[in-house]
CSV table of C-alpha atoms in Angstrom, one decimal:
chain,number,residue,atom,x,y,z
A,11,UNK,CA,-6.8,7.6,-14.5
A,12,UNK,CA,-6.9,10.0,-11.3
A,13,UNK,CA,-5.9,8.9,-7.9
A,14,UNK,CA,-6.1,11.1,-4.7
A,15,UNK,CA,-2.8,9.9,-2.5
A,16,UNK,CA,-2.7,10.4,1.1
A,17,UNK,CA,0.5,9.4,2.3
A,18,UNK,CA,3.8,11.0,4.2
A,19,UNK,CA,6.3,12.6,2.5
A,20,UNK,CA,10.1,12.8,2.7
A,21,UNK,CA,12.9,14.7,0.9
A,22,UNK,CA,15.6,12.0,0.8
A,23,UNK,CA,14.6,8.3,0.0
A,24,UNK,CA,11.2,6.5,-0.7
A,25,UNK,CA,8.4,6.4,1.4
A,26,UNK,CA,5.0,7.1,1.5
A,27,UNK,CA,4.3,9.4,-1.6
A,28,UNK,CA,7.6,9.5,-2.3
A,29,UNK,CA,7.4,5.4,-3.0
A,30,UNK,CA,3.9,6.0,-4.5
A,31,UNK,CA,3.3,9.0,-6.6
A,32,UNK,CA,6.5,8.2,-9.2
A,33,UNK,CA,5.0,4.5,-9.8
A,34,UNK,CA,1.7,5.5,-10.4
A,35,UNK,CA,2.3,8.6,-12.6
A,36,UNK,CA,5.1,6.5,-14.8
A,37,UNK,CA,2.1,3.8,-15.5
A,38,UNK,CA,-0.3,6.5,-17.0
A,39,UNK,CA,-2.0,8.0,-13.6
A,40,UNK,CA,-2.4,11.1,-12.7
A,41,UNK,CA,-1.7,11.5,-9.4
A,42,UNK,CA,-3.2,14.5,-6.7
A,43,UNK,CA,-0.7,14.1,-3.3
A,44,UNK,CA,-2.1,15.1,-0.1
A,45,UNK,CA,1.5,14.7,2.0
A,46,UNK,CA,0.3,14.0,5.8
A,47,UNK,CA,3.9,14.9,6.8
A,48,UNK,CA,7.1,16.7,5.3
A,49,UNK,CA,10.1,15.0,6.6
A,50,UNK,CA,13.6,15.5,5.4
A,51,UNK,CA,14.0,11.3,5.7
A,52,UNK,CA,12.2,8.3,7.0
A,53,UNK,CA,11.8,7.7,10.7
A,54,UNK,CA,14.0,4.8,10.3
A,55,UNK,CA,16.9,7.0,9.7
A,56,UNK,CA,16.9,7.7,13.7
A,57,UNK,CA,16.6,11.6,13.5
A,58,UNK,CA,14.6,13.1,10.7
A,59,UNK,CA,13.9,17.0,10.5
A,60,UNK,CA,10.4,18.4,9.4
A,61,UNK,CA,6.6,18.5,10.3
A,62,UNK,CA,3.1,16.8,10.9
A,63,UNK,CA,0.9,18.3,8.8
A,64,UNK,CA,-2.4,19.5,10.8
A,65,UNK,CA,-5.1,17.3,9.8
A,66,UNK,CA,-7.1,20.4,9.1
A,67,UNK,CA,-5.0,21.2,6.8
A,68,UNK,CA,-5.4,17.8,4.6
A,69,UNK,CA,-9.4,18.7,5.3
A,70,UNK,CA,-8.5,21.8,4.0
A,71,UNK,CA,-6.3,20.6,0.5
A,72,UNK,CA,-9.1,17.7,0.1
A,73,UNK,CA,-11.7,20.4,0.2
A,74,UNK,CA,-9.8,22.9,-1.9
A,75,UNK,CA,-10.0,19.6,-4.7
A,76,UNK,CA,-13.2,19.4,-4.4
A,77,UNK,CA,-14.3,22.5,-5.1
A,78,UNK,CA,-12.1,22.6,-8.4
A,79,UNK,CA,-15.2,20.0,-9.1
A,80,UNK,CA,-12.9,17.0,-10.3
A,81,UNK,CA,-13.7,14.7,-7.6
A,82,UNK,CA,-16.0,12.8,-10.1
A,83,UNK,CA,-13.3,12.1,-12.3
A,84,UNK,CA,-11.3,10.6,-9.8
A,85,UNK,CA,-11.0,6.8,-9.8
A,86,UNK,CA,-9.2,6.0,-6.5
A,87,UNK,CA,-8.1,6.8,-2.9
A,88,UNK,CA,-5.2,5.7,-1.8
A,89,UNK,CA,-4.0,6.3,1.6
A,90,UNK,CA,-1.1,4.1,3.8
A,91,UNK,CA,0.7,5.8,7.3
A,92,UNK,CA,-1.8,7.5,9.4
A,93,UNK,CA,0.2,9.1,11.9
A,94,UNK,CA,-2.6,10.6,14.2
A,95,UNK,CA,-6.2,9.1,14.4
A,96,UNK,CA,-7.4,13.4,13.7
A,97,UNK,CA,-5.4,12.1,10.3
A,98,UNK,CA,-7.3,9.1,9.9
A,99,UNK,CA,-10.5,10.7,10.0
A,100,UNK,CA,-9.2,13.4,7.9
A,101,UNK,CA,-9.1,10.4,5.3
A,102,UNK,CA,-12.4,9.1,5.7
A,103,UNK,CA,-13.2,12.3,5.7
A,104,UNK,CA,-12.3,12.4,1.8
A,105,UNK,CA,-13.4,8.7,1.2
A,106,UNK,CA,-16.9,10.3,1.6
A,107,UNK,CA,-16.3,13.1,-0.2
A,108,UNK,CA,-15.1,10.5,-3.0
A,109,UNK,CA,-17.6,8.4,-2.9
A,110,UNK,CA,-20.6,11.0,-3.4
A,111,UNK,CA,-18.7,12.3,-6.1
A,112,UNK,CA,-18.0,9.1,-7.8
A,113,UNK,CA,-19.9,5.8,-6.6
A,114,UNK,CA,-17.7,3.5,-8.6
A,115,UNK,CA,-14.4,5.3,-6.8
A,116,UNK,CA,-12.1,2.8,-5.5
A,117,UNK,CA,-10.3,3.1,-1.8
A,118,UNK,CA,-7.4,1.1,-1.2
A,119,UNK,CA,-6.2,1.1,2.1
A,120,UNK,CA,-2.3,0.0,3.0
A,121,UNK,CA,-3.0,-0.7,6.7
A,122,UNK,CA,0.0,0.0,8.1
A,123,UNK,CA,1.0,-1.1,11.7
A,124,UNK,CA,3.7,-2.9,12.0
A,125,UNK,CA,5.9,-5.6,10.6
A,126,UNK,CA,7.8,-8.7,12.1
A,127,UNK,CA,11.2,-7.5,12.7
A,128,UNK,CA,10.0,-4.4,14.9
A,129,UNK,CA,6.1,-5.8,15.8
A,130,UNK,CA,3.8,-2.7,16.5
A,131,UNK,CA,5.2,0.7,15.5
A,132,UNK,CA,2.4,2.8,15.2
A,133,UNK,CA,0.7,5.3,18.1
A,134,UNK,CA,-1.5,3.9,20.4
A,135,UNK,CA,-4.8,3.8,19.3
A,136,UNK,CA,-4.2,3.5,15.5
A,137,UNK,CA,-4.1,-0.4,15.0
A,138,UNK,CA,-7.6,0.1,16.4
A,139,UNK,CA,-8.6,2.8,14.2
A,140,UNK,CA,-7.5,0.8,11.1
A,141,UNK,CA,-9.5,-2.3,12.3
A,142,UNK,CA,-12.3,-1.1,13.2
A,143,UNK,CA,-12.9,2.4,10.8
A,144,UNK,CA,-10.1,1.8,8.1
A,145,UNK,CA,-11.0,-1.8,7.1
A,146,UNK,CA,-14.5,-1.1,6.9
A,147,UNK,CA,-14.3,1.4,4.7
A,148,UNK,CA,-11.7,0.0,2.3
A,149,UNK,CA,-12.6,-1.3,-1.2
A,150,UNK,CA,-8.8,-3.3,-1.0
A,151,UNK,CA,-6.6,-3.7,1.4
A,152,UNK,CA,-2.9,-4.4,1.3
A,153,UNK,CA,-1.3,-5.6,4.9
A,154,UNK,CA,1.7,-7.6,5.1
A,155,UNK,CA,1.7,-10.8,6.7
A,156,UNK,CA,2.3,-9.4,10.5
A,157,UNK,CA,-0.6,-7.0,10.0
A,158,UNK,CA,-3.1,-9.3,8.6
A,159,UNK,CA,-3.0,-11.7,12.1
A,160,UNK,CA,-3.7,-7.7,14.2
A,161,UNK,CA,-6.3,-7.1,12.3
A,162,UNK,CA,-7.8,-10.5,12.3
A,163,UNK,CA,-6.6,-11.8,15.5
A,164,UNK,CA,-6.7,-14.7,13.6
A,165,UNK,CA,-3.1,-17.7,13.0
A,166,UNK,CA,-1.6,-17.3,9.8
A,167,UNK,CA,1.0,-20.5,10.4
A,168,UNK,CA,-0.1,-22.2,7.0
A,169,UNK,CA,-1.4,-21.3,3.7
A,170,UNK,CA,-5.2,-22.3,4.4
A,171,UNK,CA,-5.0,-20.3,7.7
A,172,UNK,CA,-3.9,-17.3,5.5
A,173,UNK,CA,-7.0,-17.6,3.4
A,174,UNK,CA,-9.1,-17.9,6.4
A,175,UNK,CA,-7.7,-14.5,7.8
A,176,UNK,CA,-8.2,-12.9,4.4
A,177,UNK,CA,-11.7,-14.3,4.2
A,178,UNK,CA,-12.4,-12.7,7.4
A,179,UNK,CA,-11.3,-9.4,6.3
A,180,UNK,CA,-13.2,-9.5,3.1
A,181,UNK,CA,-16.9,-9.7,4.9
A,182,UNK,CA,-16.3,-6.7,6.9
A,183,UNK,CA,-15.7,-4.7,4.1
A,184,UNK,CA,-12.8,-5.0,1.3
A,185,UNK,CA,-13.1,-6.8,-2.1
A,186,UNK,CA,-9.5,-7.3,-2.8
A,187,UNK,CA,-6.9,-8.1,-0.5
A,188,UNK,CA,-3.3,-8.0,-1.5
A,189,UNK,CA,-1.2,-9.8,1.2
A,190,UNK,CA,2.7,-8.7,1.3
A,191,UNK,CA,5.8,-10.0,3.2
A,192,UNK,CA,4.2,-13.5,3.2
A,193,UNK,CA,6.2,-16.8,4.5
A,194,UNK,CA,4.2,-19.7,5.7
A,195,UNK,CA,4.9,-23.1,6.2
A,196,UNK,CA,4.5,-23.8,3.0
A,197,UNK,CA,7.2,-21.0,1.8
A,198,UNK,CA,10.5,-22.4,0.3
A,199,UNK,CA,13.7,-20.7,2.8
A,200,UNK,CA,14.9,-19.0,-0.3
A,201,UNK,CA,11.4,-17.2,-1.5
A,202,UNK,CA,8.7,-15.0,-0.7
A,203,UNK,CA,5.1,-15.2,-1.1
A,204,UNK,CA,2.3,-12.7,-2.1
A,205,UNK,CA,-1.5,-13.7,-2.0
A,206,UNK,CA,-3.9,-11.8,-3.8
A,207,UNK,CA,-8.0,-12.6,-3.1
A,208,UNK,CA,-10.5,-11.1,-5.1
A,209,UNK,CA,-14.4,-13.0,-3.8
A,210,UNK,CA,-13.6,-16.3,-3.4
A,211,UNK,CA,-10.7,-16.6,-5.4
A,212,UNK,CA,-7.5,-16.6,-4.1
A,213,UNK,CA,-4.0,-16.0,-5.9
A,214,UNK,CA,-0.1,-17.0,-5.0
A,215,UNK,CA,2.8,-15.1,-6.5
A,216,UNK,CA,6.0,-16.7,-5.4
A,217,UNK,CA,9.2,-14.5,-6.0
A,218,UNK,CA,13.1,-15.6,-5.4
A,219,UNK,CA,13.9,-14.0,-1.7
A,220,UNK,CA,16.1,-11.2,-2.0
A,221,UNK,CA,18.7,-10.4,0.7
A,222,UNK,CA,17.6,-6.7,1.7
A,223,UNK,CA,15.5,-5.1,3.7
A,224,UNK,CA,14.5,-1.2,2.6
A,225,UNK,CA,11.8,1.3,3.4
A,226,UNK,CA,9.2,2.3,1.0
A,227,UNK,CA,8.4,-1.4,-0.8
A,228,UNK,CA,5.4,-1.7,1.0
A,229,UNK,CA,4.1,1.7,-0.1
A,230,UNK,CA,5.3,1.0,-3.6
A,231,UNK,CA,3.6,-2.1,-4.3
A,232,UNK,CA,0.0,-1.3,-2.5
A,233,UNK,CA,0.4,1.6,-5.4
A,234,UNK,CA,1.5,-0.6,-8.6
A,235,UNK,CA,-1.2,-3.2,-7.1
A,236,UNK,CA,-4.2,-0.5,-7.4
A,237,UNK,CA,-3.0,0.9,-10.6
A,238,UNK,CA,-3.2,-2.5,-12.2
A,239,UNK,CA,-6.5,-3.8,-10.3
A,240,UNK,CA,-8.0,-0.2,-12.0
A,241,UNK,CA,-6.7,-1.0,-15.2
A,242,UNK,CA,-7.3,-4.6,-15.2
A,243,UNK,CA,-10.4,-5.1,-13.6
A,244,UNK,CA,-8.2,-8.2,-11.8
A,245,UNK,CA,-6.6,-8.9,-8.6
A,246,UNK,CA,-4.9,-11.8,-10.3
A,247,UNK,CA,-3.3,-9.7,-13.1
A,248,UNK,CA,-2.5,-6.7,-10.7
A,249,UNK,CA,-0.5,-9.6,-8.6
A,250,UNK,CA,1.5,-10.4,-11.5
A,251,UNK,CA,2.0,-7.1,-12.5
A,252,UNK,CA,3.0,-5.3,-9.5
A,253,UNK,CA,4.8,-8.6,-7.7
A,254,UNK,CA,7.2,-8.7,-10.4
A,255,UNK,CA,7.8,-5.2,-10.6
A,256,UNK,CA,9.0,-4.7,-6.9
A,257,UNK,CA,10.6,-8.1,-7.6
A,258,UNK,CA,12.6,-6.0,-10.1
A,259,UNK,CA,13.1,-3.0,-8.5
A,260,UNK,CA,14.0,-4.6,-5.3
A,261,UNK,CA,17.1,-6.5,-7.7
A,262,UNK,CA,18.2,-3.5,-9.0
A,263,UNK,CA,18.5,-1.5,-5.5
A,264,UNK,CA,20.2,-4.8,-3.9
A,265,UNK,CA,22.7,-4.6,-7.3
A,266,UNK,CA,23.4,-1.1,-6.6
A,267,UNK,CA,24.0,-1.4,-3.1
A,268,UNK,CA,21.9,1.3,-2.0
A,269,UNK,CA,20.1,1.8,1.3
A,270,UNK,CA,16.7,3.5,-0.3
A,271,UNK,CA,14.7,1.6,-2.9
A,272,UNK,CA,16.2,2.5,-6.3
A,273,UNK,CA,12.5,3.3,-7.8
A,274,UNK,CA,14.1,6.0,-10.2
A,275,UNK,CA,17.3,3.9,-11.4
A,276,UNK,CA,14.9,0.7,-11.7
A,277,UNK,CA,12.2,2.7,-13.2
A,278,UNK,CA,11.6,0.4,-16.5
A,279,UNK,CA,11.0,-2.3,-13.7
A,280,UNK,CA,8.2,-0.5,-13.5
A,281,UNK,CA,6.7,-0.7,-16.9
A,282,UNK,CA,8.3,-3.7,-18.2
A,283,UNK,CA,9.9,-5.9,-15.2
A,284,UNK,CA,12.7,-8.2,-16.2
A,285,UNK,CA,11.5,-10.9,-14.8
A,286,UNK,CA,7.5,-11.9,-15.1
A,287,UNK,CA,6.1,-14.0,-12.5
A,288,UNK,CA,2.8,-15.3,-13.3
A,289,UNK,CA,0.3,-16.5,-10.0
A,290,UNK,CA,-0.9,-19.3,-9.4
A,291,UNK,CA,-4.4,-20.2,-8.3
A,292,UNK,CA,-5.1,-21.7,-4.7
């Protein structure tokens, strides 16, 4: 299993590659990073030292790739962040590239904009971009709960509004749709929902709801999610496989008290989660 990753980087802590790339590569993948920024920690941080990295320069590594000829044995873009619309297209860029290589080439898209506790968080310009380029484009998609009304414009109060939205995002373009971060009326006060669809079918994995609240889990799970949907052939299975994983890895960093997702001291989350929660159809 190959899988081109187009994500941020930073030194200290857990986000965008630095969530992904561990995850995927300790479940069997090998994994080609494309960092779209070097940063010495996450923007949440406050102050963060590093730099963007020119989006002719990601044409450039996706290029250099490409020319190795591999691209055909490549099984998946993933890409989450986009910093800089030049970026996005710098993506799309390679989901082309992909896709002439390799027809039956996944792209799973985490189409990241914002979340409830600090709404829109993005530049100006890219909540458009990822509605109306990224979505198209995407074979799955993975927004949390706040990002599935932006892109759908559509109310997400109950659990058949939820399915509407998704269904709205699946005819313009993506397959699968993992949705994260999911409470609706319907959610106990002590849980968390995820909701997988794949066609018509729609999936529910209801986890205990942890108190914390760490950068990265978002780019871990839209990882362990494609891994699992490539291996499995099913959105159902790659629910229950990556849902209980960042279940578990989420209970180990809460145990340990630490401010960054504990992906490396929770790694056997990973393979074999402690705690297996199996989704339910609705």
């Amino acid at each position: 299993m190959n899988i081109l990753s187009i994500q941020s980087w930073v030194s200290y802590g857990h986000v965008g590659n630095a969530a992904a790339v561990f995850p995927m590569q300790r479940l069997g993948a090998e994994v080609w990073a494309v960092n779209t920024v070097q940063f010495s920690n996450h923007t949440g941080y406050g102050a963060w030292r590093g730099s963007v990295t020119p989006p002719e320069t990601i044409r450039e590594l996706v290029l250099g790739i490409e020319e190795r000829g591999v691209l055909p044995r490549c099984d998946a873009l993933l890409s989450g962040y986009l910093g800089d619309p030049l970026v996005a297209e710098a993506v799309l860029d390679a989901r082309s590239r992909l896709a002439a290589a390799n027809r039956h080439a996944l792209y799973c898209a985490d189409p990241v904009i914002g979340d409830e506790d600090r709404g829109i968080y993005v530049r100006p310009g890219i909540a458009e971009l990822m509605r109306e380029r990224i979505v198209p484009a995407a074979d799955i998609l993975t927004p949390n709960l706040f990002e599935l009304r932006h892109l759908t414009g559509l109310p997400c109060g109950t659990l058949t509004e939820v399915k509407a939205a998704v269904a709205s995002l699946q005819a313009r373009g993506p397959r699968r749709v993992l949705v994260t971060s999911l409470r609706t009326e319907e959610t106990p006060a002590d849980a968390l929902d995820m909701l997988a669809a794949e066609g018509e079918s729609f999936y529910r994995l209801r986890a205990p709801l942890l108190p914390i609240a760490v950068n990265g889990a978002g780019d871990a799970v839209a990882a362990l999610f494609l891994v699992h949907c490539l291996k499995t052939g099913s959105a159902a299975a790659a629910l229950g496989a990556a849902g209980s994983a960042v279940f578990g890895v989420l209970k180990r960093t809460h145990e340990l008290g630490q401010g960054e997702i504990a992906l490396i001291a929770a790694q056997e989350e990973l393979v074999q989660p402690g705690t297996v929660f199996r989704p339910e159809s609705v």
